[in-house]
PDB file of C-alpha atoms in Angstrom:
ATOM      1  CA  MET I   1       6.186 -88.674  76.999  1.00 37.00           C
ATOM      2  CA  ASP I   2       9.213 -87.214  75.465  1.00 37.00           C
ATOM      3  CA  THR I   3      12.579 -89.016  75.115  1.00 36.00           C
ATOM      4  CA  VAL I   4      15.586 -87.624  77.012  1.00 40.00           C
ATOM      5  CA  VAL I   5      19.108 -87.993  75.557  1.00 39.00           C
ATOM      6  CA  SER I   6      22.311 -86.362  77.080  1.00 40.00           C
ATOM      7  CA  SER I   7      25.895 -86.684  76.651  1.00 40.00           C
ATOM      8  CA  ALA I   8      26.814 -83.932  79.216  1.00 45.00           C
ATOM      9  CA  PRO I   9      28.913 -84.861  82.190  1.00 54.00           C
ATOM     10  CA  HIS I  10      26.042 -83.511  84.446  1.00 66.00           C
ATOM     11  CA  SER I  11      22.908 -82.807  82.827  1.00 80.00           C
ATOM     12  CA  THR I  12      20.296 -81.949  85.416  1.00 88.00           C
ATOM     13  CA  LEU I  13      16.708 -82.982  84.488  1.00 93.00           C
ATOM     14  CA  PHE I  14      14.830 -82.313  87.693  1.00 96.00           C
ATOM     15  CA  SER I  15      15.795 -80.510  90.969  1.00 94.00           C
ATOM     16  CA  LYS I  16      13.027 -79.935  93.646  1.00 95.00           C
ATOM     17  CA  ASN I  17      12.010 -80.226  97.126  1.00 95.00           C
ATOM     18  CA  ILE I  18       9.227 -82.810  98.074  1.00 95.00           C
ATOM     19  CA  TYR I  19       7.782 -83.745 101.213  1.00 93.00           C
ATOM     20  CA  LEU I  20       7.979 -87.538 101.472  1.00 91.00           C
ATOM     21  CA  ARG I  21       6.909 -90.044 104.163  1.00 91.00           C
ATOM     22  CA  ILE I  22       9.478 -91.858 105.961  1.00 89.00           C
ATOM     23  CA  VAL I  23       8.355 -95.466 106.730  1.00 88.00           C
ATOM     24  CA  SER I  24      10.365 -97.776 108.876  1.00 83.00           C
ATOM     25  CA  ASN I  25       9.693-101.204 110.160  1.00 72.00           C
ATOM     26  CA  SER I  26      11.687-100.619 113.296  1.00 62.00           C
ATOM     27  CA  GLN I  27       9.479 -97.441 114.298  1.00 61.00           C
ATOM     28  CA  THR I  28       5.766 -97.463 115.049  1.00 55.00           C
ATOM     29  CA  GLU I  29       5.167 -93.782 113.869  1.00 59.00           C
ATOM     30  CA  ASP I  30       6.022 -92.536 110.455  1.00 68.00           C
ATOM     31  CA  LYS I  31       7.410 -89.239 109.854  1.00 84.00           C
ATOM     32  CA  SER I  32       7.607 -86.670 107.115  1.00 88.00           C
ATOM     33  CA  ARG I  33      10.707 -84.919 105.740  1.00 90.00           C
ATOM     34  CA  ASN I  34      11.415 -82.212 103.198  1.00 93.00           C
ATOM     35  CA  ILE I  35      13.897 -83.914 100.800  1.00 94.00           C
ATOM     36  CA  HIS I  36      15.480 -82.384  97.756  1.00 95.00           C
ATOM     37  CA  VAL I  37      15.314 -84.801  94.949  1.00 96.00           C
ATOM     38  CA  THR I  38      17.655 -84.297  91.874  1.00 94.00           C
ATOM     39  CA  VAL I  39      17.556 -86.539  88.652  1.00 96.00           C
ATOM     40  CA  GLU I  40      20.311 -86.037  86.214  1.00 93.00           C
ATOM     41  CA  PHE I  41      22.396 -87.836  83.589  1.00 91.00           C
ATOM     42  CA  GLN I  42      26.281 -88.237  84.394  1.00 86.00           C
ATOM     43  CA  THR I  43      29.081 -89.977  82.607  1.00 80.00           C
ATOM     44  CA  GLY I  44      30.211 -92.973  84.678  1.00 67.00           C
ATOM     45  CA  SER I  45      33.524 -94.328  85.309  1.00 67.00           C
ATOM     46  CA  SER I  46      33.077 -96.729  82.475  1.00 67.00           C
ATOM     47  CA  LEU I  47      32.205 -93.782  80.236  1.00 72.00           C
ATOM     48  CA  GLN I  48      28.609 -94.901  80.122  1.00 81.00           C
ATOM     49  CA  THR I  49      25.578 -92.622  80.559  1.00 87.00           C
ATOM     50  CA  GLU I  50      23.924 -93.234  83.938  1.00 92.00           C
ATOM     51  CA  LEU I  51      20.791 -91.885  85.469  1.00 94.00           C
ATOM     52  CA  VAL I  52      21.648 -90.749  88.869  1.00 94.00           C
ATOM     53  CA  ILE I  53      18.788 -89.784  91.365  1.00 95.00           C
ATOM     54  CA  LYS I  54      19.816 -88.123  94.427  1.00 94.00           C
ATOM     55  CA  LEU I  55      18.067 -87.583  97.821  1.00 95.00           C
ATOM     56  CA  THR I  56      19.600 -84.707  99.897  1.00 94.00           C
ATOM     57  CA  ASP I  57      18.587 -82.452 102.767  1.00 92.00           C
ATOM     58  CA  ASP I  58      19.279 -78.733 102.752  1.00 87.00           C
ATOM     59  CA  ASP I  59      19.467 -78.718 106.609  1.00 88.00           C
ATOM     60  CA  ASP I  60      21.648 -82.044 106.747  1.00 89.00           C
ATOM     61  CA  PRO I  61      24.747 -81.960 104.525  1.00 85.00           C
ATOM     62  CA  PHE I  62      25.705 -85.543 105.252  1.00 88.00           C
ATOM     63  CA  PHE I  63      22.252 -86.913 104.380  1.00 91.00           C
ATOM     64  CA  LEU I  64      22.954 -88.182 100.810  1.00 94.00           C
ATOM     65  CA  TYR I  65      21.161 -91.217  99.121  1.00 95.00           C
ATOM     66  CA  GLU I  66      21.892 -92.081  95.458  1.00 94.00           C
ATOM     67  CA  VAL I  67      20.974 -94.711  93.071  1.00 95.00           C
ATOM     68  CA  HIS I  68      23.000 -95.096  89.655  1.00 93.00           C
ATOM     69  CA  ILE I  69      21.058 -96.688  86.778  1.00 94.00           C
ATOM     70  CA  ASN I  70      23.051 -97.344  83.426  1.00 92.00           C
ATOM     71  CA  ALA I  71      21.514 -99.139  80.236  1.00 91.00           C
ATOM     72  CA  GLU I  72      22.666-102.539  81.752  1.00 91.00           C
ATOM     73  CA  ASP I  73      21.176-102.000  85.265  1.00 92.00           C
ATOM     74  CA  PHE I  74      17.912-100.849  83.587  1.00 94.00           C
ATOM     75  CA  LYS I  75      17.469-104.325  81.860  1.00 93.00           C
ATOM     76  CA  ASN I  76      17.110-105.843  85.377  1.00 92.00           C
ATOM     77  CA  LEU I  77      15.136-102.953  86.772  1.00 93.00           C
ATOM     78  CA  LYS I  78      12.749-103.242  83.870  1.00 92.00           C
ATOM     79  CA  GLN I  79      12.154-106.889  84.583  1.00 92.00           C
ATOM     80  CA  GLU I  80      11.749-106.531  88.384  1.00 90.00           C
ATOM     81  CA  GLU I  81       9.508-103.307  88.037  1.00 91.00           C
ATOM     82  CA  LYS I  82       7.510-104.560  84.692  1.00 92.00           C
ATOM     83  CA  ILE I  83       8.447-101.317  82.997  1.00 93.00           C
ATOM     84  CA  VAL I  84       7.489-101.073  79.507  1.00 93.00           C
ATOM     85  CA  VAL I  85       9.464 -98.008  78.418  1.00 93.00           C
ATOM     86  CA  ASP I  86      13.182 -98.025  77.217  1.00 94.00           C
ATOM     87  CA  PHE I  87      16.074 -96.680  79.230  1.00 93.00           C
ATOM     88  CA  ASN I  88      15.929 -93.177  77.363  1.00 91.00           C
ATOM     89  CA  ALA I  89      12.254 -92.613  78.037  1.00 94.00           C
ATOM     90  CA  PHE I  90      12.449 -93.869  81.707  1.00 95.00           C
ATOM     91  CA  PRO I  91      13.662 -90.449  83.404  1.00 94.00           C
ATOM     92  CA  GLU I  92      10.652 -88.623  81.907  1.00 95.00           C
ATOM     93  CA  HIS I  93       8.407 -91.067  83.599  1.00 95.00           C
ATOM     94  CA  VAL I  94      10.202 -90.892  86.850  1.00 96.00           C
ATOM     95  CA  ILE I  95       9.710 -87.007  86.747  1.00 96.00           C
ATOM     96  CA  GLY I  96       6.248 -87.234  85.877  1.00 96.00           C
ATOM     97  CA  TYR I  97       5.591 -89.031  89.076  1.00 96.00           C
ATOM     98  CA  LEU I  98       7.757 -86.947  91.039  1.00 96.00           C
ATOM     99  CA  LYS I  99       5.552 -83.930  89.820  1.00 96.00           C
ATOM    100  CA  LEU I 100       2.446 -85.878  90.860  1.00 95.00           C
ATOM    101  CA  CYS I 101       3.790 -86.208  94.350  1.00 95.00           C
ATOM    102  CA  ILE I 102       4.599 -82.618  94.539  1.00 95.00           C
ATOM    103  CA  ARG I 103       0.965 -81.927  93.459  1.00 94.00           C
ATOM    104  CA  ASP I 104      -0.439 -83.999  96.185  1.00 92.00           C
ATOM    105  CA  GLN I 105       2.099 -83.657  98.906  1.00 91.00           C
ATOM    106  CA  HIS I 106      -0.083 -81.518 101.262  1.00 87.00           C
ATOM    107  CA  ILE I 107      -3.172 -83.777 100.699  1.00 84.00           C
ATOM    108  CA  ASP I 108      -3.743 -85.743 103.757  1.00 80.00           C
ATOM    109  CA  VAL I 109      -7.235 -87.162 103.096  1.00 77.00           C
ATOM    110  CA  THR I 110      -7.722 -89.535 100.048  1.00 73.00           C
ATOM    111  CA  PRO I 111     -10.461 -88.548  97.732  1.00 71.00           C
ATOM    112  CA  GLY I 112     -13.457 -90.834  97.724  1.00 68.00           C
ATOM    113  CA  ASN I 113     -13.609 -91.255  94.069  1.00 70.00           C
ATOM    114  CA  GLY I 114     -10.050 -90.627  93.140  1.00 80.00           C
ATOM    115  CA  SER I 115      -6.465 -91.146  94.482  1.00 89.00           C
ATOM    116  CA  ARG I 116      -3.302 -89.254  95.362  1.00 92.00           C
ATOM    117  CA  TYR I 117       0.359 -89.851  94.955  1.00 94.00           C
ATOM    118  CA  GLN I 118       2.858 -89.980  97.714  1.00 94.00           C
ATOM    119  CA  LEU I 119       6.673 -90.481  97.860  1.00 95.00           C
ATOM    120  CA  GLN I 120       7.883 -92.705 100.398  1.00 94.00           C
ATOM    121  CA  VAL I 121      11.413 -93.668 101.683  1.00 92.00           C
ATOM    122  CA  VAL I 122      11.174 -97.155 103.313  1.00 91.00           C
ATOM    123  CA  SER I 123      13.922 -98.727 105.643  1.00 88.00           C
ATOM    124  CA  GLY I 124      14.371-101.646 107.849  1.00 81.00           C
ATOM    125  CA  GLU I 125      12.970-104.336 105.241  1.00 83.00           C
ATOM    126  CA  PRO I 126      14.709-107.732 105.007  1.00 81.00           C
ATOM    127  CA  GLN I 127      15.780-107.471 101.521  1.00 83.00           C
ATOM    128  CA  LEU I 128      17.852-104.298 102.269  1.00 82.00           C
ATOM    129  CA  THR I 129      21.345-104.199 103.428  1.00 84.00           C
ATOM    130  CA  THR I 130      22.866-101.543 105.783  1.00 85.00           C
ATOM    131  CA  GLY I 131      22.651 -98.166 104.550  1.00 88.00           C
ATOM    132  CA  GLN I 132      19.864 -99.122 101.910  1.00 92.00           C
ATOM    133  CA  VAL I 133      16.254 -97.845 101.589  1.00 92.00           C
ATOM    134  CA  TYR I 134      13.687 -98.028  99.204  1.00 93.00           C
ATOM    135  CA  LEU I 135      12.195 -94.827  97.375  1.00 95.00           C
ATOM    136  CA  ARG I 136       8.702 -95.614  96.143  1.00 95.00           C
ATOM    137  CA  VAL I 137       5.987 -93.679  94.543  1.00 95.00           C
ATOM    138  CA  VAL I 138       2.664 -94.906  95.928  1.00 94.00           C
ATOM    139  CA  GLU I 139      -0.766 -94.184  94.546  1.00 94.00           C
ATOM    140  CA  ILE I 140      -3.080 -94.219  97.475  1.00 91.00           C
ATOM    141  CA  SER I 141      -6.917 -94.700  96.814  1.00 88.00           C
ATOM    142  CA  SER I 142      -9.866 -95.507  99.051  1.00 85.00           C
ATOM    143  CA  PHE I 143      -9.437 -99.212  97.784  1.00 86.00           C
ATOM    144  CA  LYS I 144      -5.640 -99.773  98.083  1.00 88.00           C
ATOM    145  CA  HIS I 145      -2.079 -98.540  98.080  1.00 90.00           C
ATOM    146  CA  LEU I 146      -0.429 -99.175  94.605  1.00 93.00           C
ATOM    147  CA  THR I 147       3.141 -99.071  94.225  1.00 93.00           C
ATOM    148  CA  HIS I 148       4.123 -97.754  90.810  1.00 94.00           C
ATOM    149  CA  LEU I 149       7.936 -97.653  91.157  1.00 94.00           C
ATOM    150  CA  SER I 150      10.460 -98.767  93.897  1.00 94.00           C
ATOM    151  CA  LEU I 151      14.185 -98.016  93.633  1.00 95.00           C
ATOM    152  CA  THR I 152      16.777 -99.175  95.898  1.00 94.00           C
ATOM    153  CA  PHE I 153      19.024 -96.207  97.241  1.00 95.00           C
ATOM    154  CA  THR I 154      22.269 -96.597  99.023  1.00 94.00           C
ATOM    155  CA  SER I 155      23.582 -93.992 101.495  1.00 93.00           C
ATOM    156  CA  ALA I 156      26.906 -92.335 100.296  1.00 91.00           C
ATOM    157  CA  ASN I 157      30.141 -93.157 101.642  1.00 89.00           C
ATOM    158  CA  ASP I 158      32.683 -90.483 102.941  1.00 90.00           C
ATOM    159  CA  TYR I 159      34.462 -89.990  99.581  1.00 90.00           C
ATOM    160  CA  GLU I 160      30.906 -89.446  97.880  1.00 88.00           C
ATOM    161  CA  ILE I 161      29.746 -87.041 100.544  1.00 90.00           C
ATOM    162  CA  LYS I 162      33.017 -84.998 100.232  1.00 91.00           C
ATOM    163  CA  SER I 163      32.578 -85.004  96.505  1.00 89.00           C
ATOM    164  CA  TYR I 164      28.899 -83.850  96.938  1.00 87.00           C
ATOM    165  CA  LEU I 165      29.822 -81.081  99.559  1.00 90.00           C
ATOM    166  CA  ALA I 166      32.693 -80.133  97.263  1.00 92.00           C
ATOM    167  CA  ARG I 167      30.443 -79.819  94.347  1.00 87.00           C
ATOM    168  CA  CYS I 168      27.830 -77.786  96.508  1.00 86.00           C
ATOM    169  CA  LEU I 169      30.455 -75.350  97.481  1.00 91.00           C
ATOM    170  CA  GLN I 170      31.473 -74.717  94.012  1.00 93.00           C
ATOM    171  CA  LEU I 171      27.929 -74.061  92.972  1.00 89.00           C
ATOM    172  CA  LYS I 172      27.603 -71.798  95.903  1.00 92.00           C
ATOM    173  CA  LYS I 173      30.962 -69.992  95.104  1.00 95.00           C
ATOM    174  CA  ASN I 174      29.527 -69.423  91.466  1.00 96.00           C
ATOM    175  CA  GLU I 175      26.410 -68.151  92.635  1.00 95.00           C
ATOM    176  CA  TYR I 176      28.178 -65.750  95.193  1.00 96.00           C
ATOM    177  CA  ASN I 177      30.599 -64.636  92.183  1.00 97.00           C
ATOM    178  CA  HIS I 178      27.521 -63.972  89.824  1.00 96.00           C
ATOM    179  CA  LEU I 179      25.683 -62.060  92.756  1.00 96.00           C
ATOM    180  CA  TYR I 180      28.910 -60.042  93.660  1.00 97.00           C
ATOM    181  CA  ASN I 181      29.412 -59.126  89.913  1.00 97.00           C
ATOM    182  CA  GLU I 182      25.590 -58.247  89.562  1.00 97.00           C
ATOM    183  CA  TYR I 183      26.065 -56.143  92.812  1.00 97.00           C
ATOM    184  CA  GLU I 184      29.223 -54.365  91.462  1.00 97.00           C
ATOM    185  CA  ARG I 185      27.266 -53.621  88.075  1.00 96.00           C
ATOM    186  CA  ILE I 186      24.218 -52.021  89.893  1.00 96.00           C
ATOM    187  CA  LYS I 187      26.588 -50.225  92.166  1.00 96.00           C
ATOM    188  CA  LYS I 188      28.515 -48.629  89.144  1.00 95.00           C
ATOM    189  CA  GLU I 189      25.149 -47.863  87.503  1.00 96.00           C
ATOM    190  CA  LEU I 190      23.880 -46.127  91.009  1.00 96.00           C
ATOM    191  CA  GLU I 191      27.019 -44.075  91.076  1.00 95.00           C
ATOM    192  CA  SER I 192      26.794 -42.966  87.396  1.00 95.00           C
ATOM    193  CA  THR I 193      23.054 -42.071  88.088  1.00 95.00           C
ATOM    194  CA  GLN I 194      23.964 -40.293  91.143  1.00 95.00           C
ATOM    195  CA  THR I 195      26.749 -38.315  89.297  1.00 94.00           C
ATOM    196  CA  GLU I 196      24.394 -37.537  86.442  1.00 94.00           C
ATOM    197  CA  LEU I 197      21.750 -36.365  88.934  1.00 94.00           C
ATOM    198  CA  LYS I 198      24.280 -34.262  90.750  1.00 94.00           C
ATOM    199  CA  GLU I 199      25.461 -32.453  87.377  1.00 93.00           C
ATOM    200  CA  ARG I 200      21.696 -32.088  86.495  1.00 93.00           C
ATOM    201  CA  ASN I 201      21.093 -30.397  89.966  1.00 93.00           C
ATOM    202  CA  THR I 202      23.983 -28.110  89.395  1.00 92.00           C
ATOM    203  CA  ASN I 203      22.769 -27.065  86.197  1.00 93.00           C
ATOM    204  CA  PHE I 204      19.355 -26.541  87.398  1.00 93.00           C
ATOM    205  CA  GLU I 205      20.735 -24.166  90.343  1.00 92.00           C
ATOM    206  CA  LYS I 206      22.676 -22.374  87.730  1.00 92.00           C
ATOM    207  CA  LEU I 207      19.571 -21.800  85.305  1.00 92.00           C
ATOM    208  CA  LYS I 208      17.543 -21.014  88.372  1.00 91.00           C
ATOM    209  CA  LEU I 209      20.033 -18.176  89.473  1.00 90.00           C
ATOM    210  CA  GLU I 210      20.291 -16.964  85.828  1.00 90.00           C
ATOM    211  CA  TRP I 211      16.498 -16.941  85.740  1.00 91.00           C
ATOM    212  CA  ASP I 212      16.067 -15.126  88.885  1.00 88.00           C
ATOM    213  CA  SER I 213      18.718 -12.546  87.849  1.00 87.00           C
ATOM    214  CA  ASN I 214      16.971 -11.957  84.449  1.00 88.00           C
ATOM    215  CA  THR I 215      13.713 -11.796  86.116  1.00 88.00           C
ATOM    216  CA  SER I 216      14.868  -9.155  88.801  1.00 86.00           C
ATOM    217  CA  SER I 217      16.565  -7.245  85.944  1.00 87.00           C
ATOM    218  CA  ILE I 218      13.489  -7.267  83.929  1.00 88.00           C
ATOM    219  CA  ILE I 219      11.269  -6.306  86.914  1.00 88.00           C
ATOM    220  CA  GLY I 220      13.711  -3.319  87.973  1.00 85.00           C
ATOM    221  CA  LYS I 221      13.450  -2.117  84.246  1.00 86.00           C
ATOM    222  CA  HIS I 222       9.794  -2.209  83.914  1.00 87.00           C
ATOM    223  CA  MET I 223       9.647  -0.420  87.386  1.00 87.00           C
ATOM    224  CA  GLN I 224      12.029   2.331  86.204  1.00 86.00           C
ATOM    225  CA  GLU I 225       9.999   2.583  82.811  1.00 85.00           C
ATOM    226  CA  LEU I 226       6.698   2.914  84.813  1.00 86.00           C
ATOM    227  CA  ALA I 227       8.122   5.641  87.235  1.00 84.00           C
ATOM    228  CA  GLU I 228       9.321   7.561  84.270  1.00 83.00           C
ATOM    229  CA  GLU I 229       5.908   7.249  82.593  1.00 84.00           C
ATOM    230  CA  LYS I 230       4.246   8.298  85.699  1.00 84.00           C
ATOM    231  CA  GLU I 231       6.519  11.230  86.170  1.00 83.00           C
ATOM    232  CA  LYS I 232       5.692  12.379  82.386  1.00 83.00           C
ATOM    233  CA  ALA I 233       2.014  11.962  83.370  1.00 84.00           C
ATOM    234  CA  LEU I 234       2.184  14.244  86.270  1.00 83.00           C
ATOM    235  CA  GLN I 235       4.044  16.968  84.170  1.00 76.00           C
TER     236      GLN I 235
END
């Protein structure tokens, strides 16, 4: 896969909704949830480039889980997960797995001679502290469930949620301004077109009146000439 390098404060690499399975040891029944997953590069407080993966819910503004991974953190993750790629190539592999999960997200039956990928959020395990969950990419086959990637996510605190909501508000404001400017542009074009159409209708009516007047004049002249010729013929 291609290597990803970015120096921008926020460089979004992936941003899509994915149906994932919520697995909890404290609940007997698993659930599914439509979660928005964002993968981006950020410049951290130590001015290091961090890979940030966010889990959000469009219907729940207070649902926010994040994991921040810099080059130093990746060394430990690489050993724990037995990853063979470097830090710069890691995001593309993560995105590749997410795309496989999107591809298979509505498949409930495991193919007999193949496998499907599923994104899972796992909570309630002994290794996790309060506010932590695992995000796992699981390959499901008729033989076994194979976890390809497991990342520990932490629920955001009040400050992080406020920052996230402020950023969402700014994005919505920018989107609104863009749509409003586009509306004003189209409105002006419509007004200009209506004015031009009105002028053309006025010109058309003027030409029509001239045409009717000329036609009446010509018909009257021909009728007079015809009457004169008829009178001559009678004489």
